[in-house]
Each structure stands twice: as structure tokens, then as C-alpha cells.
Short mmCIF file of C-alpha atoms in Angstrom, two decimals:
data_model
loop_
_atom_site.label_atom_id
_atom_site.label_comp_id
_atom_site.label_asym_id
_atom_site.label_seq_id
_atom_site.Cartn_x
_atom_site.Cartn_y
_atom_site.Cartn_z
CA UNK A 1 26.13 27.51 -87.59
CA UNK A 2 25.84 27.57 -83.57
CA UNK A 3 28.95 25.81 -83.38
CA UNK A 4 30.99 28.51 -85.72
CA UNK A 5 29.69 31.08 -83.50
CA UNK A 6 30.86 29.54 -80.03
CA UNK A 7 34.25 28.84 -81.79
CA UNK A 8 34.36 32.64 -82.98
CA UNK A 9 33.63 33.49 -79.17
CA UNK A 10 35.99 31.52 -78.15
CA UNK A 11 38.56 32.77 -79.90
CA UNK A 12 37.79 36.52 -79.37
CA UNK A 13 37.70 35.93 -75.46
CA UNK A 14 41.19 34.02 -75.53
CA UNK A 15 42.31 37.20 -77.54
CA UNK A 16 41.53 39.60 -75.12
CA UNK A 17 42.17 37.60 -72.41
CA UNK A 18 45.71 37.70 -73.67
CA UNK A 19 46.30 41.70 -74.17
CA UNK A 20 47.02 42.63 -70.25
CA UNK A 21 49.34 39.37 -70.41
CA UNK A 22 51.11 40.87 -72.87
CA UNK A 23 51.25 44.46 -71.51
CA UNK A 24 52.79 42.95 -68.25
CA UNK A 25 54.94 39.94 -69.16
CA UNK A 26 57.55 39.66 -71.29
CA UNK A 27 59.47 36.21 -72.71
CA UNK A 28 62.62 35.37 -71.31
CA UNK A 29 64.64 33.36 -73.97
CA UNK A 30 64.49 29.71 -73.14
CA UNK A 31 67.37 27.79 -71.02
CA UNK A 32 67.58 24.24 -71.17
CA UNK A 33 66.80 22.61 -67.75
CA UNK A 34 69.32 20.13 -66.05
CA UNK A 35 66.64 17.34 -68.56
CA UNK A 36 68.15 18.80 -71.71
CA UNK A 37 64.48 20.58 -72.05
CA UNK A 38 63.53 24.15 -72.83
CA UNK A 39 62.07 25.79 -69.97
CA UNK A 40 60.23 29.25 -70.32
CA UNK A 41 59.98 32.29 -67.54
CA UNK A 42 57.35 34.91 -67.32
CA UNK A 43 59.44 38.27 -65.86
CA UNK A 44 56.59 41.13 -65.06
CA UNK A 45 57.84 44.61 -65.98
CA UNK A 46 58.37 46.85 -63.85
CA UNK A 47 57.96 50.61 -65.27
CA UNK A 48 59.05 53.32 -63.16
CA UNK A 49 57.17 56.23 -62.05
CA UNK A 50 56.81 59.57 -60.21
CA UNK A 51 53.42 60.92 -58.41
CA UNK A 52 53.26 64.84 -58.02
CA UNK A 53 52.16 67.64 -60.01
CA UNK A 54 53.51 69.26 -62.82
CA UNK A 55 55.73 72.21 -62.09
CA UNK A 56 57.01 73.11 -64.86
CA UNK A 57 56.21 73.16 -69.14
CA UNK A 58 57.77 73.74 -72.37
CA UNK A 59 56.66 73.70 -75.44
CA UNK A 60 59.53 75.22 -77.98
CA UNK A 61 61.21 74.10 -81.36
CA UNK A 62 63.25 71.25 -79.15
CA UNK A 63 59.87 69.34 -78.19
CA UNK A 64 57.54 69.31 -75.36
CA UNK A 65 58.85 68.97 -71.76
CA UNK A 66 56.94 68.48 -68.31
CA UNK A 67 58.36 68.35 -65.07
CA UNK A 68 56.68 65.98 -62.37
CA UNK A 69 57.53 66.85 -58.71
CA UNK A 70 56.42 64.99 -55.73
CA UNK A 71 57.70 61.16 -54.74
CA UNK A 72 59.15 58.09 -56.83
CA UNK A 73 56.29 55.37 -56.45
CA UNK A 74 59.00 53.01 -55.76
CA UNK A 75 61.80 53.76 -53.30
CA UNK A 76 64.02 53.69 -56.63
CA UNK A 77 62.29 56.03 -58.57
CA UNK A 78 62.70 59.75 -59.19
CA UNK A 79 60.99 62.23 -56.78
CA UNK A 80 61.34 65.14 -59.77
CA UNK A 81 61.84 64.07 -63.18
CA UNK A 82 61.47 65.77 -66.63
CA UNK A 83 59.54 64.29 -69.45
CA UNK A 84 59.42 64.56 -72.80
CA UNK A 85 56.18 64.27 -74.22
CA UNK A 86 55.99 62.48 -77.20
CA UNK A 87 52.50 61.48 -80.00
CA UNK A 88 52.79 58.31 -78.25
CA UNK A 89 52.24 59.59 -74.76
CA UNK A 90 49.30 58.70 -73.39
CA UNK A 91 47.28 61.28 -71.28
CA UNK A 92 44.40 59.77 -69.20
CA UNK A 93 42.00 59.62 -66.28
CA UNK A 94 41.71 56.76 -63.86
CA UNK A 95 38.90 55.36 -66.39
CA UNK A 96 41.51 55.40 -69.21
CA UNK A 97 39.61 58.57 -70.61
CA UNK A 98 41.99 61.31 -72.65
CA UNK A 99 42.79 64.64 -70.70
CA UNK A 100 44.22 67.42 -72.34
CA UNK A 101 47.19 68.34 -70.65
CA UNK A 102 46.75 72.18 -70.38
CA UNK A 103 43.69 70.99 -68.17
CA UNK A 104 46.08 69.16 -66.19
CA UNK A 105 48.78 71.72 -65.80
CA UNK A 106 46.24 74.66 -64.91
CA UNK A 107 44.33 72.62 -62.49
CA UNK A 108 47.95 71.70 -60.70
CA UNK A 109 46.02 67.96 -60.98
CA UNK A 110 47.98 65.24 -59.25
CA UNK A 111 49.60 62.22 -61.78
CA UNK A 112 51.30 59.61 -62.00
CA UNK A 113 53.70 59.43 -64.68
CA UNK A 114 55.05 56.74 -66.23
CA UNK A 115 58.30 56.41 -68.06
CA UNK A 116 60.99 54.29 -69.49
CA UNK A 117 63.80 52.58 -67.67
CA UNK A 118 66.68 54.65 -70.19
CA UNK A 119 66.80 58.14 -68.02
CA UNK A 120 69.73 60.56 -68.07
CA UNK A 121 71.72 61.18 -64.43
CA UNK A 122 71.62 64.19 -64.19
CA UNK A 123 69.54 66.19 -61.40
CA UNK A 124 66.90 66.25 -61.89
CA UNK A 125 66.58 63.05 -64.63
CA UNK A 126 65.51 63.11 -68.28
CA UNK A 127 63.37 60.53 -69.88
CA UNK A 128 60.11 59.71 -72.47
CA UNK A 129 57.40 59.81 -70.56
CA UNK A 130 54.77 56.67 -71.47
CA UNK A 131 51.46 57.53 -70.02
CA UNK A 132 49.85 60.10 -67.90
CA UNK A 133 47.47 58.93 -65.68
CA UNK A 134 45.42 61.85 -63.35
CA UNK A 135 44.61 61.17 -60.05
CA UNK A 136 41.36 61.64 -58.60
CA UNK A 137 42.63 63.62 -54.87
CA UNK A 138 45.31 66.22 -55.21
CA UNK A 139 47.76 66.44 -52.47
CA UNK A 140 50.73 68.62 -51.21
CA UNK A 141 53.40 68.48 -49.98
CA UNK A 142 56.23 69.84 -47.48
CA UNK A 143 60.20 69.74 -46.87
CA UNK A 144 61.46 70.73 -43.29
CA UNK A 145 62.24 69.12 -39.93
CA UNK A 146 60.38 67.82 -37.16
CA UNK A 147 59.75 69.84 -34.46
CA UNK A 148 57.26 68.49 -32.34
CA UNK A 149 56.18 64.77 -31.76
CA UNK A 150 52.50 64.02 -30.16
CA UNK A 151 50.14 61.11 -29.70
CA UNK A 152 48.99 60.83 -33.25
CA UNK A 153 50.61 63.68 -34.94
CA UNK A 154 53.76 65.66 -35.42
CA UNK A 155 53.92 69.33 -36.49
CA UNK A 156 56.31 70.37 -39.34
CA UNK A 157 58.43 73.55 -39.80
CA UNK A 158 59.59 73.92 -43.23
CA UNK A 159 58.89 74.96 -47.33
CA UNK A 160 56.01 73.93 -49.01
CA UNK A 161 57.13 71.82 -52.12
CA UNK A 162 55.10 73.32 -54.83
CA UNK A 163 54.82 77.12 -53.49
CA UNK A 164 58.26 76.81 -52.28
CA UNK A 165 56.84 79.14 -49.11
CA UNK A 166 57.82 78.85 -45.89
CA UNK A 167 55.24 76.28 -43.87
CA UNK A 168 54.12 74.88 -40.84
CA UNK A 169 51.61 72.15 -40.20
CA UNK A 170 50.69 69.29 -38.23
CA UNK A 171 50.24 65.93 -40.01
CA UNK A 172 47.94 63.17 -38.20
CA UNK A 173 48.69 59.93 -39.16
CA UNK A 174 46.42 58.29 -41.99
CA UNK A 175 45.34 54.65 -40.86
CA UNK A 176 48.19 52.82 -43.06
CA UNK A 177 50.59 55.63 -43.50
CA UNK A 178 54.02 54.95 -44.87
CA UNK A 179 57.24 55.64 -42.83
CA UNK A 180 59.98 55.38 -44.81
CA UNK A 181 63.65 56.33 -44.36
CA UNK A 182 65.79 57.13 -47.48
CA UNK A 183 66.27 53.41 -47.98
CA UNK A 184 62.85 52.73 -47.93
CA UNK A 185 62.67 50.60 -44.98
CA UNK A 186 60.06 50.89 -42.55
CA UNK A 187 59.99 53.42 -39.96
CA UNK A 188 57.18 53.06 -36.49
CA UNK A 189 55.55 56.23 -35.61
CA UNK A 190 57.10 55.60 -32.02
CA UNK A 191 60.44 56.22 -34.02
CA UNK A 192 59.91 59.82 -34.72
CA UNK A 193 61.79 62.81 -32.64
CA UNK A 194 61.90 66.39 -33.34
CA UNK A 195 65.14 67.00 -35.29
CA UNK A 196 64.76 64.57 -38.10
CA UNK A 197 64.59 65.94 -41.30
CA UNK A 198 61.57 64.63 -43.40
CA UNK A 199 59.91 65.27 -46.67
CA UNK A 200 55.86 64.20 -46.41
CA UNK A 201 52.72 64.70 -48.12
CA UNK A 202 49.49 65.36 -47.04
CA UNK A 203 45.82 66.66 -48.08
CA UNK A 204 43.66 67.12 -49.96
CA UNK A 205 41.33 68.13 -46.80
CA UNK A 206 43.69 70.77 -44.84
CA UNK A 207 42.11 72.13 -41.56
CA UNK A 208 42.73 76.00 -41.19
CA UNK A 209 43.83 76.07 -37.83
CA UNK A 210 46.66 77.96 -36.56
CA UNK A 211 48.75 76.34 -37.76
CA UNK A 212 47.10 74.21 -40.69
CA UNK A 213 46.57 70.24 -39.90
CA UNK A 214 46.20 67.46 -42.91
CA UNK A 215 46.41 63.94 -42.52
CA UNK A 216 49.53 62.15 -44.11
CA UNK A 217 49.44 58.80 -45.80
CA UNK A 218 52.87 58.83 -47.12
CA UNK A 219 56.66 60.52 -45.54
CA UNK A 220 60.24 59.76 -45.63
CA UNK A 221 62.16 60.45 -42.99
CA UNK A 222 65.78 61.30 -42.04
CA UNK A 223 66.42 59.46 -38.83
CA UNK A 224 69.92 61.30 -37.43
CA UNK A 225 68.38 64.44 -36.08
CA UNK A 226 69.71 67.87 -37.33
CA UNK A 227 72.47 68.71 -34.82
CA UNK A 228 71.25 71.24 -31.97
CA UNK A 229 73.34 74.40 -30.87
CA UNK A 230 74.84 72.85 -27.25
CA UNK A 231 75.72 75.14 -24.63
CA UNK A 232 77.78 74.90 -21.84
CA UNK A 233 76.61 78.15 -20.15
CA UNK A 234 73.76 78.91 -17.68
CA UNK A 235 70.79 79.43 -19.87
CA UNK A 236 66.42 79.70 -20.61
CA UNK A 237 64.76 77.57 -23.07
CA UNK A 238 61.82 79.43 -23.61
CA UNK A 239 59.63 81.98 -25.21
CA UNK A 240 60.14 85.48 -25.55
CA UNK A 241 57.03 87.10 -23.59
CA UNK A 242 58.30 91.19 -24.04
CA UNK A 243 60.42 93.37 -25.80
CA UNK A 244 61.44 96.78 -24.50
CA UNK A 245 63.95 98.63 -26.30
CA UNK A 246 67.12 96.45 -25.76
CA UNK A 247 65.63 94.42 -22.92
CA UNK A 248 64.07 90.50 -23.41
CA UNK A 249 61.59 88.93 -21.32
CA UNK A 250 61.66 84.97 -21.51
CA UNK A 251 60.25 82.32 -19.68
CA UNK A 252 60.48 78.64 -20.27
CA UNK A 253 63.13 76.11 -18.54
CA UNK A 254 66.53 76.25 -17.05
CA UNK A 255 69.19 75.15 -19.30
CA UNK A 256 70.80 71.87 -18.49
CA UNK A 257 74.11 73.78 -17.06
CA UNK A 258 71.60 76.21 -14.58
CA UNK A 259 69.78 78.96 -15.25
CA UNK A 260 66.12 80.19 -14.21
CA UNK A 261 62.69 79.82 -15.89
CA UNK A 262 61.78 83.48 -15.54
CA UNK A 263 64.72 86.27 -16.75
CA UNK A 264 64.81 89.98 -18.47
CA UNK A 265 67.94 90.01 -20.44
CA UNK A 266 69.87 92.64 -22.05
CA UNK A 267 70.96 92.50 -25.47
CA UNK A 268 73.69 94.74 -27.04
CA UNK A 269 76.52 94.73 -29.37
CA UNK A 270 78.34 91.74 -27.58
CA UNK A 271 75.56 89.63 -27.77
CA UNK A 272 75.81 86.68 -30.49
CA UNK A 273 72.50 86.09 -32.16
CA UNK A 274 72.20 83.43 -34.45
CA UNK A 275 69.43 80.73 -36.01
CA UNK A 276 69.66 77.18 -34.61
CA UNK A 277 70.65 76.15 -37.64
CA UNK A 278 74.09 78.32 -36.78
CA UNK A 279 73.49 81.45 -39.01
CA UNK A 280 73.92 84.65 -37.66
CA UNK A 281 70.94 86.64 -36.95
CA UNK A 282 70.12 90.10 -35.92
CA UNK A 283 68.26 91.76 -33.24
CA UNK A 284 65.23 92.74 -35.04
CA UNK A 285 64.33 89.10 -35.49
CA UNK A 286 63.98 89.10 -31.09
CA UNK A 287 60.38 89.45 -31.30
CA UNK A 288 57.43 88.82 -28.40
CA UNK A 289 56.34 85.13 -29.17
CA UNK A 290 59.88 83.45 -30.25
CA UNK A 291 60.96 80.60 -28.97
CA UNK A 292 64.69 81.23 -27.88
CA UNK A 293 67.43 80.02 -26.00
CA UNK A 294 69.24 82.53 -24.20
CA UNK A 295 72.56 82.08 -22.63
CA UNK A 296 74.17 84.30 -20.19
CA UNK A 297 76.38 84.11 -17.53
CA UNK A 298 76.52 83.45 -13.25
CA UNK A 299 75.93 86.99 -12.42
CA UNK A 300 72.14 88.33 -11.98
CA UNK A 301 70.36 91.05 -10.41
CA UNK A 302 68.62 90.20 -7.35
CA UNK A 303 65.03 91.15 -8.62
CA UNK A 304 62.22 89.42 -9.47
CA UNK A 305 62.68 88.30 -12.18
CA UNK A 306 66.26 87.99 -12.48
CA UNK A 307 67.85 90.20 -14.69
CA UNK A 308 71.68 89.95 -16.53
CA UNK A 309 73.40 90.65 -19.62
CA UNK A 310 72.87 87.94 -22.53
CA UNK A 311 75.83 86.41 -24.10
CA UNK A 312 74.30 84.43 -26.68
CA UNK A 313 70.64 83.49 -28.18
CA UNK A 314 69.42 81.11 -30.12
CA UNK A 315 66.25 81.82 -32.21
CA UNK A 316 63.86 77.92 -32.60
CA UNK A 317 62.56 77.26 -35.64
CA UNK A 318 59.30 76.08 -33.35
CA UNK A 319 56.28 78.47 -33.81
CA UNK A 320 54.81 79.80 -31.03
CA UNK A 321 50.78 79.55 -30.41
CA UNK A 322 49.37 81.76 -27.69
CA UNK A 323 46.19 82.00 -25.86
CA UNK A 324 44.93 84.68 -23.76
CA UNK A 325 41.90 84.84 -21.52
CA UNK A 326 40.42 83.71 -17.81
CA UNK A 327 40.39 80.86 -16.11
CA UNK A 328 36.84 79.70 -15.26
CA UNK A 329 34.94 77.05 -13.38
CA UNK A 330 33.64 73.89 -15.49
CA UNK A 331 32.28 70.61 -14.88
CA UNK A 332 33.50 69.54 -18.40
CA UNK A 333 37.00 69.40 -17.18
CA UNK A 334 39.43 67.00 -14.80
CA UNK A 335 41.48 68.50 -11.88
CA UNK A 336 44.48 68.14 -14.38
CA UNK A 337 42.93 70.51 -16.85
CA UNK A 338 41.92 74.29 -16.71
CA UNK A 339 39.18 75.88 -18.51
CA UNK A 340 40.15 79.38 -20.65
CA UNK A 341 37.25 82.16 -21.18
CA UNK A 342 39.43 83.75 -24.27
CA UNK A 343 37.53 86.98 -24.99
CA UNK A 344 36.00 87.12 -21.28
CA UNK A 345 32.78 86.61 -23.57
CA UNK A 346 30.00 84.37 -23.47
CA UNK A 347 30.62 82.39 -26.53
CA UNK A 348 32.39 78.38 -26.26
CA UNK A 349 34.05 78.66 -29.60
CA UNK A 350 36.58 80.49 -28.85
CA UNK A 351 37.80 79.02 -25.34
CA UNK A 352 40.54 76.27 -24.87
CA UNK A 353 40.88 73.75 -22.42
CA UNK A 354 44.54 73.56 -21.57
CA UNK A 355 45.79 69.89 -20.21
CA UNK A 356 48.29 70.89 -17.49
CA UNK A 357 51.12 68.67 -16.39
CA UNK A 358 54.40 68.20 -14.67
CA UNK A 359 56.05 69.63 -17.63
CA UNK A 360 53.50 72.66 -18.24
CA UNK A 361 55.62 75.87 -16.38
CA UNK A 362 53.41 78.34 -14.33
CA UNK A 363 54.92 81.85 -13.91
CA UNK A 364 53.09 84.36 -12.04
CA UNK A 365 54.10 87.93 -12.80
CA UNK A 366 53.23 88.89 -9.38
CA UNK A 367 55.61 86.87 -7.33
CA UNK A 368 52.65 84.53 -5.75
CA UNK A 369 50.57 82.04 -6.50
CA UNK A 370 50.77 79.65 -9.03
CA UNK A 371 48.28 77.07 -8.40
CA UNK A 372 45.83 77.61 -11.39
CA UNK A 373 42.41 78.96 -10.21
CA UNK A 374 39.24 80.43 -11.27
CA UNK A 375 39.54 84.35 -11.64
CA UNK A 376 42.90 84.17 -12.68
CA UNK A 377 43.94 85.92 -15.74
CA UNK A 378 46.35 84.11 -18.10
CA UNK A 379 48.74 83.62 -20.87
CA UNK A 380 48.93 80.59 -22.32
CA UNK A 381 51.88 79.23 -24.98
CA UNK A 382 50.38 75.85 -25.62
CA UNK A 383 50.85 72.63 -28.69
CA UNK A 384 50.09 73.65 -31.94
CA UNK A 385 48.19 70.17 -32.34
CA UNK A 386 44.49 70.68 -30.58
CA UNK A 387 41.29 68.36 -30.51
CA UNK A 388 38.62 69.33 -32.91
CA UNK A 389 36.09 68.76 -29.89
CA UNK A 390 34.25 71.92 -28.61
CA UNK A 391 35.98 73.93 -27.24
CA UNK A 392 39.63 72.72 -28.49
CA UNK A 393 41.20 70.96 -26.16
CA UNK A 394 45.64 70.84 -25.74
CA UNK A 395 48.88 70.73 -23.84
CA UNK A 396 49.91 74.10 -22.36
CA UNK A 397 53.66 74.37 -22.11
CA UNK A 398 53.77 78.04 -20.69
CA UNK A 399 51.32 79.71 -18.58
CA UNK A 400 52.03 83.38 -17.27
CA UNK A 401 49.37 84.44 -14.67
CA UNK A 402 48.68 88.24 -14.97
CA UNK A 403 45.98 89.06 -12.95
CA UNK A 404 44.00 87.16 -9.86
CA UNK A 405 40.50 88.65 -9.06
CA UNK A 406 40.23 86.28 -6.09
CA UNK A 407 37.04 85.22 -7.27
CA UNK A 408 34.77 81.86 -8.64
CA UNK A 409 33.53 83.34 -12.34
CA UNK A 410 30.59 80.74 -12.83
CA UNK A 411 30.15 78.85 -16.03
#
């Protein structure tokens, strides 16, 4: 009787043993060998898939449809892809439990979907979709260019994939995260430049900073940058710091072909505004706090600042983050960093500690000094991407003294 029941064991365990084998593998007919002898292959199947969230549903007289948006989970696979859902779809959770799909779709939960290899080429593609399996983190994602590259992070100016909203955020780099560009090959983080297009994903933890940083695991990048608008005339690369009626202040750098870092321009009917992209803009988009380039020509008033007609300017895509406050004394900080009292209040959590360096511009509005010191008042355009130390701590680009009290304010 013992016997029987180790053979009936036996058998049951080689059974199951054998259903993932069969799931994977599939027989290749057999091909005689260069003996005369029948050899047999084991090919693994490979079923293609796409990880996102659904975005879209029907349910109508022609069947039931999904649509999965978000990235192929191989290089090959589609990033969007409509499914039809058939009885033998399978719906589950990472432990192989059923989910109702209405759960699914109203908790925008993450999937993978599965599907056959026989999809239709058209954009996006049509195929039966296999199984459903939820994810246990969500993520998001975003579309749009980069347009600033830092140790450990870049920031990204474009639409948000699922809310289709414009966005901005800056992505740190997960330990392992995947560069890819469209062909799937490997891309270093050293290889990024603002410019290149890039579609990535990021989340689910988003910090709500201004603007929002995530940590990416997975992007694929574009790496011929987006042509730039290329000038030929004297120019600033800056940031609008004042509007008055027709009249822009901007500060920033000279233009490669000359120019100064501190200018008033004027801006009239003869003035060509347009996005760097190269589509025409209008003057109500010259706002205090946009990055620009404006382009004028040899002739300036001899004031201070300079001031001349604009010829042409070129709204950034780049946002703009701006500080105001006093510059204190600290023994938290290095002689190549300034401490910022924002408020002029007692409080830490709102200060900044700007790093200042070669390329950080210092304009004083009053035509003296601009060797940063306690007392002085400031504005400060500095990296969207900040430490989450206490206070934050990052790289000014533009500081604009306003005031000097000629005195030590203790701290």
C-alpha cells in the first residue's frame, strides 16, 4: 500500500512539475542531425506586452476594448495598444488573484498586459489581450525635452502622458535606471544634454516642490537635440526681471555675437516674437520671470543699464524659479555659498542656501558692488533641482542685488 502511495506522489509531482514547462516551451518539429538522428529544441515564447494604465474603455455591441498606455516591456513592443477583452482574458493581481476590471480602470491601477503576437499596424495596434496582471506601484509618466542636466538629475519640460497637461519635473536617477534610445541600446547618464527629446516615467512618491521631483527607473531618450533658434545678432540670454508698458528688463549672459548681461529693451510692432520651437508668439506672453533671448542691434543708450530697441525674442521653454530675501551670516556655509533669510523672518524652512560660482551672474541694480555680503538684499533665479537638507540647498544662476544695508545681520 506504501509503495502505491509514493508512486501516486510521484506521479502528481512530475505532473505539476511539468505545467510551467509547458506554459513556456513549445516543441520544435524534429530535424535529423548530421547522424541521421532526430534531434529536439526547446524555443521559450516570448509574449509581448505593454505596462501603463488604461486610458481608455468600451464596452458596446462590437465587444469590449481597453486601451493600455505607457511603454512596450520589450524595446519591440507597443507603448499604446488596444485590447480586446475576451472570456478568456485573464484579469489578476501579482498573486494570480482575479480583479475586476472596473476596479482597475477607476483606480487608474498600473498593468501589464499581455497579448498575442497577431496585432493590426495601425496606430495605435489592435490585438486579444491574454492576461491582465496589476501592478503593485502606480507610476506616471511625461513627454517633453530636456532642459536642464545636473549631478544626479535632469528637469523635464513637457505633457504629462495620462493628463495630457502641460508639466515640469525633475527626475533623480533610480539606482539601476534604464537609458534607452529608440533602439533600445544603452544610454550613460553622462550622455544626457538639454535638447534631447525623451519620454520617461517616474513615481509613485512625487515630491511637491516647485517644480515636482520623482525618481525615474525607466526613459528613452532622443539623442540629436531639438534644433535651437541661432542668432547672428548682438543679444541677452536671460530672464525677464520687469515689465513696464512696452519696455523689458533682462539680465542673464551676452550672446555669443556680443551683447550685455544687464539691458531694458523696447518692444513694438517690428519686433519678432516667437517660441524656441519657431512659432510666433505675442507680446502678452513677455512676462516678469521668462527666460528669453533677446536680440537687438549695435546701437544702445549710454545708461545704466543699457537700453535699445529689440529686434527679435525668443521665449525658453525653461521655467524660471525665484527666490527673494537677505543675505545673512552663517557658519553652516563655505565661502562659495551664500546664506538667504527669505521672509526676513526667523524661521529656517523657508531660507535657501545658494551655491555661487563662476557661472552664477551678479547684477547690482545700483551700479556698485557685487561681491555678495551680509545685509544685502537679493533676487535670486536659481536650479529647479534643490537638496532636501534643511534649509534647501542649490545653484543660483541669477542674482540681482537690490538693496545693501551695509550691515552684519547675525544668525
Amino acid at each position: 500500500m506504501n509503495k502505491m502511495y509514493k508512486v501516486l506522489a510521484t506521479a502528481t509531482i512530475l505532473s505539476i512539475t511539468a505545467i510551467p514547462m509547458v506554459i513556456q516551451a513549445q516543441a520544435i518539429p524534429s530535424t535529423p542531425n548530421h547522424k541521421g538522428q532526430d534531434t529536439i529544441l526547446n524555443q521559450v515564447k516570448v509574449v509581448p506586452g505593454t505596462m501603463g494604465q488604461i486610458t481608455d474603455f468600451t464596452n458596446d455591441k462590437t465587444g469590449k476594448f481597453i486601451t493600455v498606455t505607457g511603454r512596450g516591456l520589450a524595446i519591440t513592443d507597443q507603448s499604446e495598444i488596444i485590447l480586446s477583452i475576451t472570456k478568456d482574458t485573464k484579469i489578476v493581481n501579482s498573486k494570480g488573484k482575479t480583479i475586476p476590471l472596473k476596479t482597475i480602470i477607476d483606480e487608474k491601477k498600473v498593468v501589464k498586459a499581455f497579448y498575442g503576437p497577431n496585432i493590426t499596424k495601425s496606430i495605435p495596434a489592435r490585438g486579444t489581450a491574454l492576461t491582465l496582471v496589476v501592478q503593485d506601484q502606480s507610476f506616471t509618466g511625461i513627454n517633453g525635452t530636456i532642459s536642464e542636466v545636473n549631478e544626479g538629475g535632469i528637469v523635464v519640460k513637457g505633457t504629462d502622458i495620462y493628463t495630457l497637461n502641460e508639466d515640469t519635473i525633475v527626475l533623480h536617477f533610480a539606482n539601476k535606471t534604464q537609458i534607452l534610445d529608440p533602439n533600445g541600446k544603452a544610454i550613460k547618464e553622462s550622455e544626457l544634454q538639454p535638447g534631447m527629446s525623451i519620454t520617461a516615467f517616474y513615481g509613485p512618491e512625487v515630491m511637491m516642490s516647485l517644480p515636482p521631483q520623482a525618481t525615474t527607473n525607466y526613459m528613452v531618450v532622443n539623442t540629436a537635440k531639438e534644433e535651437s533658434v541661432q542668432e547672428s545678432a548682438p543679444g541677452t540670454d536671460g530672464i525677464i526681471t520687469n515689465v513696464a508698458d512696452n519696455k523689458l528688463t533682462v539680465i542673464g549672459v551676452p550672446a555669443e555675437k556680443g551683447g550685455v548681461d544687464y539691458v531694458i529693451v523696447t518692444v513694438d510692432e517690428k519686433t519678432q516674437i516667437m517660441n524656441q520651437d519657431g512659432t510666433p508668439s505675442t507680446i502678452d506672453a513677455l512676462k516678469a520671470d521668462v527666460r528669453v533671448s533677446a536680440y537687438y542691434g549695435e546701437v544702445m543708450a549710454m545708461s545704466y543699464p543699457g537700453q535699445t530697441h529689440a529686434d527679435k525674442i525668443v521665449i525658453k521653454t525653461t521655467d524660471s524659479i525665484k527666490v527673494e530675501g537677505t543675505v545673512v551670516a552663517s557658519d553652516d556655509i563655505t565661502k562659495d555659498q551664500v546664506y538667504v533669510n527669505v521672509g526676513t523672518d526667523q524661521s529656517p524652512y523657508n531660507d535657501v542656501v545658494l551655491n555661487i560660482s563662476e557661472d552664477t551672474k551678479v547684477i547690482s541694480i545700483l551700479g556698485g558692488e557685487t561681491e555678495l555680503s551680509a545685509g544685502m538684499k537679493i533676487v535670486a533665479y536659481h536650479s529647479p533641482i534643490m537638496t532636501k537638507s534643511l534649509p534647501g540647498i542649490t545653484n543660483a544662476e541669477i542674482v540681482i542685488i537690490t538693496a545693501d544695508d551695509n550691515g552684519v545681520v547675525p544668525r
